[in-house]
Every structure is written in structure tokens, then in C-alpha cells.
Amino acid sequence: MAGLSNNKETGVLGVLLGNAALDTVTGNYIALCSQDPGDTAAGAVTAAIPVTRQSVTVGSGWTIGTDGSNPDYTSAVNTQDIVYNMAAAGGPGTVTHFAVWSTVSGTTEAEYICSGTVTPNKAFTTSDQLKFSAGNLKVRIN
């Protein structure tokens, strides 16, 4: 299910109740996935398409606010283009989801931040370049 990872949900609840502090995130790296990565790092690693995660600037790389299509949700939307060279992906295939990590190659619960759905799904071949234009990649929480 797209949204915050279990680890980050626990961290947010701990902060809100005064029992913990969240680690400072120093990087945002977007992985492409061929299925829903779920709420755990293991699921996100299994779902990953083998292309290099692309960096999004922490803070200024996202606009955060109320989701215009559903005011019950808060969303973060990318402010810069995110481009992938799909040659290493072993395609053809289909991108259905994305996962946000705090490191370019990490696989631990602490490094897995959240995920989202790619709508519509994006089919690719190894000769393709896949691009999410600014404003087209959205993470939503309720």
C-alpha cells in the first residue's frame, strides 16, 4: 500500500507523542518498482526495477500541502524533473510504483521512507528514457 513505511509511521507517532525523535533525512532517492513495494524495506527491494535511484533535493525538491484532488490528504509533489535511463532495467517492463529511500543504494528499514503509485502505469523498453516531469510524482498520506 502506498504511503509511509512502517518504520517512518512508528517514528512519526513517537515524535507526536513525545517518545522519540526522527532522524534527519539527508537524501531522497527514487526507485522504480514493478509492483506495490508495501510498507517494508524487504518489499521495496523485491519490487525494485534494476535502475539507479534518482536523487531529489531534500526540502526544495518537494512541495508539501493539501492534496487538491482530495482535501483529506496531504501530499508531497516533486518540484524538479526526474529522469531514468532504462537500459539497465532488463526490460521490457512496466513501472507501477515508486519508492523513496534516504540513500542511493540502501536496503534497510531505516533507509526506506515511503512509496507511491505511478498512474497511469508506465511501460518501458531498454531503449527508453523514463521521465517524471515536475509536479507529476506525488506521495500522499491521510
mmCIF file of C-alpha atoms in Angstrom:
data_model
loop_
_atom_site.group_PDB
_atom_site.id
_atom_site.type_symbol
_atom_site.label_atom_id
_atom_site.label_comp_id
_atom_site.label_asym_id
_atom_site.label_seq_id
_atom_site.Cartn_x
_atom_site.Cartn_y
_atom_site.Cartn_z
ATOM 1 C CA MET A 1 0.000 0.000 0.000
ATOM 2 C CA ALA A 2 1.458 3.348 -0.996
ATOM 3 C CA GLY A 3 2.372 5.721 1.826
ATOM 4 C CA LEU A 4 4.862 5.928 4.670
ATOM 5 C CA SER A 5 6.949 2.890 5.554
ATOM 6 C CA ASN A 6 6.145 1.106 8.825
ATOM 7 C CA ASN A 7 9.417 2.414 10.248
ATOM 8 C CA LYS A 8 8.535 6.042 9.435
ATOM 9 C CA GLU A 9 4.936 5.652 10.722
ATOM 10 C CA THR A 10 6.356 4.463 14.058
ATOM 11 C CA GLY A 11 8.810 7.359 14.085
ATOM 12 C CA VAL A 12 6.134 9.974 13.386
ATOM 13 C CA LEU A 13 3.882 8.585 16.115
ATOM 14 C CA GLY A 14 6.818 8.634 18.532
ATOM 15 C CA VAL A 15 7.510 12.287 17.707
ATOM 16 C CA LEU A 16 3.853 13.284 18.054
ATOM 17 C CA LEU A 17 3.603 11.596 21.469
ATOM 18 C CA GLY A 18 6.960 12.915 22.660
ATOM 19 C CA ASN A 19 8.611 9.481 22.886
ATOM 20 C CA ALA A 20 11.162 9.781 20.071
ATOM 21 C CA ALA A 21 12.867 11.977 17.537
ATOM 22 C CA LEU A 22 13.087 11.312 13.800
ATOM 23 C CA ASP A 23 16.452 11.025 12.130
ATOM 24 C CA THR A 24 17.298 13.915 9.839
ATOM 25 C CA VAL A 25 16.893 12.865 6.208
ATOM 26 C CA THR A 26 19.876 13.978 4.130
ATOM 27 C CA GLY A 27 18.876 12.394 0.825
ATOM 28 C CA ASN A 28 15.832 11.416 -1.215
ATOM 29 C CA TYR A 29 16.409 8.767 -3.866
ATOM 30 C CA ILE A 30 13.552 7.498 -6.016
ATOM 31 C CA ALA A 31 13.462 3.820 -7.014
ATOM 32 C CA LEU A 32 11.155 2.474 -9.709
ATOM 33 C CA CYS A 33 9.063 -0.601 -8.867
ATOM 34 C CA SER A 34 7.167 -3.194 -10.890
ATOM 35 C CA GLN A 35 4.689 -3.890 -8.077
ATOM 36 C CA ASP A 36 3.484 -2.310 -4.839
ATOM 37 C CA PRO A 37 6.555 -2.165 -2.562
ATOM 38 C CA GLY A 38 4.379 -2.258 0.549
ATOM 39 C CA ASP A 39 5.308 -0.909 3.958
ATOM 40 C CA THR A 40 8.657 -2.646 4.487
ATOM 41 C CA ALA A 41 12.139 -2.330 3.021
ATOM 42 C CA ALA A 42 12.109 -6.016 2.051
ATOM 43 C CA GLY A 43 9.014 -5.470 -0.092
ATOM 44 C CA ALA A 44 10.519 -2.373 -1.689
ATOM 45 C CA VAL A 45 13.752 -4.186 -2.547
ATOM 46 C CA THR A 46 11.827 -7.123 -4.075
ATOM 47 C CA ALA A 47 9.645 -4.797 -6.179
ATOM 48 C CA ALA A 48 12.550 -2.650 -7.444
ATOM 49 C CA ILE A 49 13.401 -2.408 -11.142
ATOM 50 C CA PRO A 50 17.223 -2.532 -11.519
ATOM 51 C CA VAL A 51 17.941 1.064 -12.497
ATOM 52 C CA THR A 52 19.885 3.637 -10.489
ATOM 53 C CA ARG A 53 17.780 5.528 -7.973
ATOM 54 C CA GLN A 54 17.498 9.175 -8.936
ATOM 55 C CA SER A 55 18.152 11.954 -6.443
ATOM 56 C CA VAL A 56 15.576 14.556 -5.469
ATOM 57 C CA THR A 57 16.792 17.554 -3.476
ATOM 58 C CA VAL A 58 15.819 17.227 0.185
ATOM 59 C CA GLY A 59 13.425 20.010 1.156
ATOM 60 C CA SER A 60 13.291 22.076 -2.044
ATOM 61 C CA GLY A 61 12.715 19.000 -4.242
ATOM 62 C CA TRP A 62 9.157 18.643 -2.911
ATOM 63 C CA THR A 63 6.143 20.922 -2.492
ATOM 64 C CA ILE A 64 4.080 19.844 0.518
ATOM 65 C CA GLY A 65 0.457 20.806 1.048
ATOM 66 C CA THR A 66 -3.169 19.734 0.942
ATOM 67 C CA ASP A 67 -3.920 17.451 -1.993
ATOM 68 C CA GLY A 68 -6.082 19.459 -4.400
ATOM 69 C CA SER A 69 -7.946 16.376 -5.617
ATOM 70 C CA ASN A 70 -8.774 15.211 -2.077
ATOM 71 C CA PRO A 71 -8.518 17.709 0.799
ATOM 72 C CA ASP A 72 -8.477 14.845 3.356
ATOM 73 C CA TYR A 73 -4.940 14.031 2.180
ATOM 74 C CA THR A 74 -1.636 15.823 2.500
ATOM 75 C CA SER A 75 0.716 15.359 -0.404
ATOM 76 C CA ALA A 76 4.293 15.986 -1.453
ATOM 77 C CA VAL A 77 4.875 16.643 -5.164
ATOM 78 C CA ASN A 78 8.244 16.731 -6.955
ATOM 79 C CA THR A 79 9.464 20.196 -7.994
ATOM 80 C CA GLN A 80 12.127 19.012 -10.440
ATOM 81 C CA ASP A 81 12.201 16.588 -13.379
ATOM 82 C CA ILE A 82 13.312 13.043 -12.511
ATOM 83 C CA VAL A 83 14.811 11.130 -15.460
ATOM 84 C CA TYR A 84 15.830 7.461 -15.777
ATOM 85 C CA ASN A 85 17.840 5.707 -18.484
ATOM 86 C CA MET A 86 16.084 2.334 -18.725
ATOM 87 C CA ALA A 87 18.966 0.490 -20.484
ATOM 88 C CA ALA A 88 19.914 -1.392 -17.283
ATOM 89 C CA ALA A 89 16.324 -2.314 -16.443
ATOM 90 C CA GLY A 90 16.307 -5.610 -18.337
ATOM 91 C CA GLY A 91 13.001 -4.661 -19.960
ATOM 92 C CA PRO A 92 10.559 -4.542 -21.384
ATOM 93 C CA GLY A 93 8.520 -3.993 -18.263
ATOM 94 C CA THR A 94 6.055 -1.729 -16.518
ATOM 95 C CA VAL A 95 6.583 0.788 -13.734
ATOM 96 C CA THR A 96 3.586 0.664 -11.366
ATOM 97 C CA HIS A 97 5.019 2.239 -8.191
ATOM 98 C CA PHE A 98 7.966 4.171 -6.846
ATOM 99 C CA ALA A 99 9.796 4.009 -3.514
ATOM 100 C CA VAL A 100 11.617 6.862 -1.767
ATOM 101 C CA TRP A 101 14.826 5.980 0.074
ATOM 102 C CA SER A 102 17.213 8.126 2.128
ATOM 103 C CA THR A 103 20.255 6.583 0.399
ATOM 104 C CA VAL A 104 21.150 5.751 -3.188
ATOM 105 C CA SER A 105 21.603 2.010 -2.534
ATOM 106 C CA GLY A 106 20.322 1.246 0.978
ATOM 107 C CA THR A 107 18.059 -1.695 1.780
ATOM 108 C CA THR A 108 17.257 -1.268 5.494
ATOM 109 C CA GLU A 109 14.032 -0.249 7.242
ATOM 110 C CA ALA A 110 15.727 2.935 8.487
ATOM 111 C CA GLU A 111 16.538 3.967 4.888
ATOM 112 C CA TYR A 112 13.090 3.237 3.363
ATOM 113 C CA ILE A 113 10.862 6.311 3.620
ATOM 114 C CA CYS A 114 7.679 5.833 1.603
ATOM 115 C CA SER A 115 6.134 4.745 -1.681
ATOM 116 C CA GLY A 116 3.520 5.826 -4.179
ATOM 117 C CA THR A 117 1.579 4.620 -7.195
ATOM 118 C CA VAL A 118 2.506 5.561 -10.767
ATOM 119 C CA THR A 119 -0.759 6.421 -12.527
ATOM 120 C CA PRO A 120 -1.065 5.611 -15.313
ATOM 121 C CA ASN A 121 1.493 2.790 -15.211
ATOM 122 C CA LYS A 122 4.476 3.392 -17.494
ATOM 123 C CA ALA A 123 5.547 0.652 -19.906
ATOM 124 C CA PHE A 124 9.204 0.739 -20.976
ATOM 125 C CA THR A 125 11.822 -0.958 -23.120
ATOM 126 C CA THR A 126 15.576 -0.836 -22.578
ATOM 127 C CA SER A 127 15.936 1.935 -25.165
ATOM 128 C CA ASP A 128 13.538 4.247 -23.327
ATOM 129 C CA GLN A 129 14.164 7.236 -21.125
ATOM 130 C CA LEU A 130 11.521 7.479 -18.413
ATOM 131 C CA LYS A 131 10.762 10.961 -17.110
ATOM 132 C CA PHE A 132 8.571 12.265 -14.310
ATOM 133 C CA SER A 133 8.134 15.963 -15.029
ATOM 134 C CA ALA A 134 7.976 18.375 -12.110
ATOM 135 C CA GLY A 135 4.574 18.070 -10.437
ATOM 136 C CA ASN A 136 3.876 14.529 -11.667
ATOM 137 C CA LEU A 137 5.216 12.386 -8.810
ATOM 138 C CA LYS A 138 3.077 12.520 -5.664
ATOM 139 C CA VAL A 139 3.304 10.979 -2.200
ATOM 140 C CA ARG A 140 0.030 11.127 -0.254
ATOM 141 C CA ILE A 141 -0.810 10.482 3.391
ATOM 142 C CA ASN A 142 -4.104 10.665 5.211
#
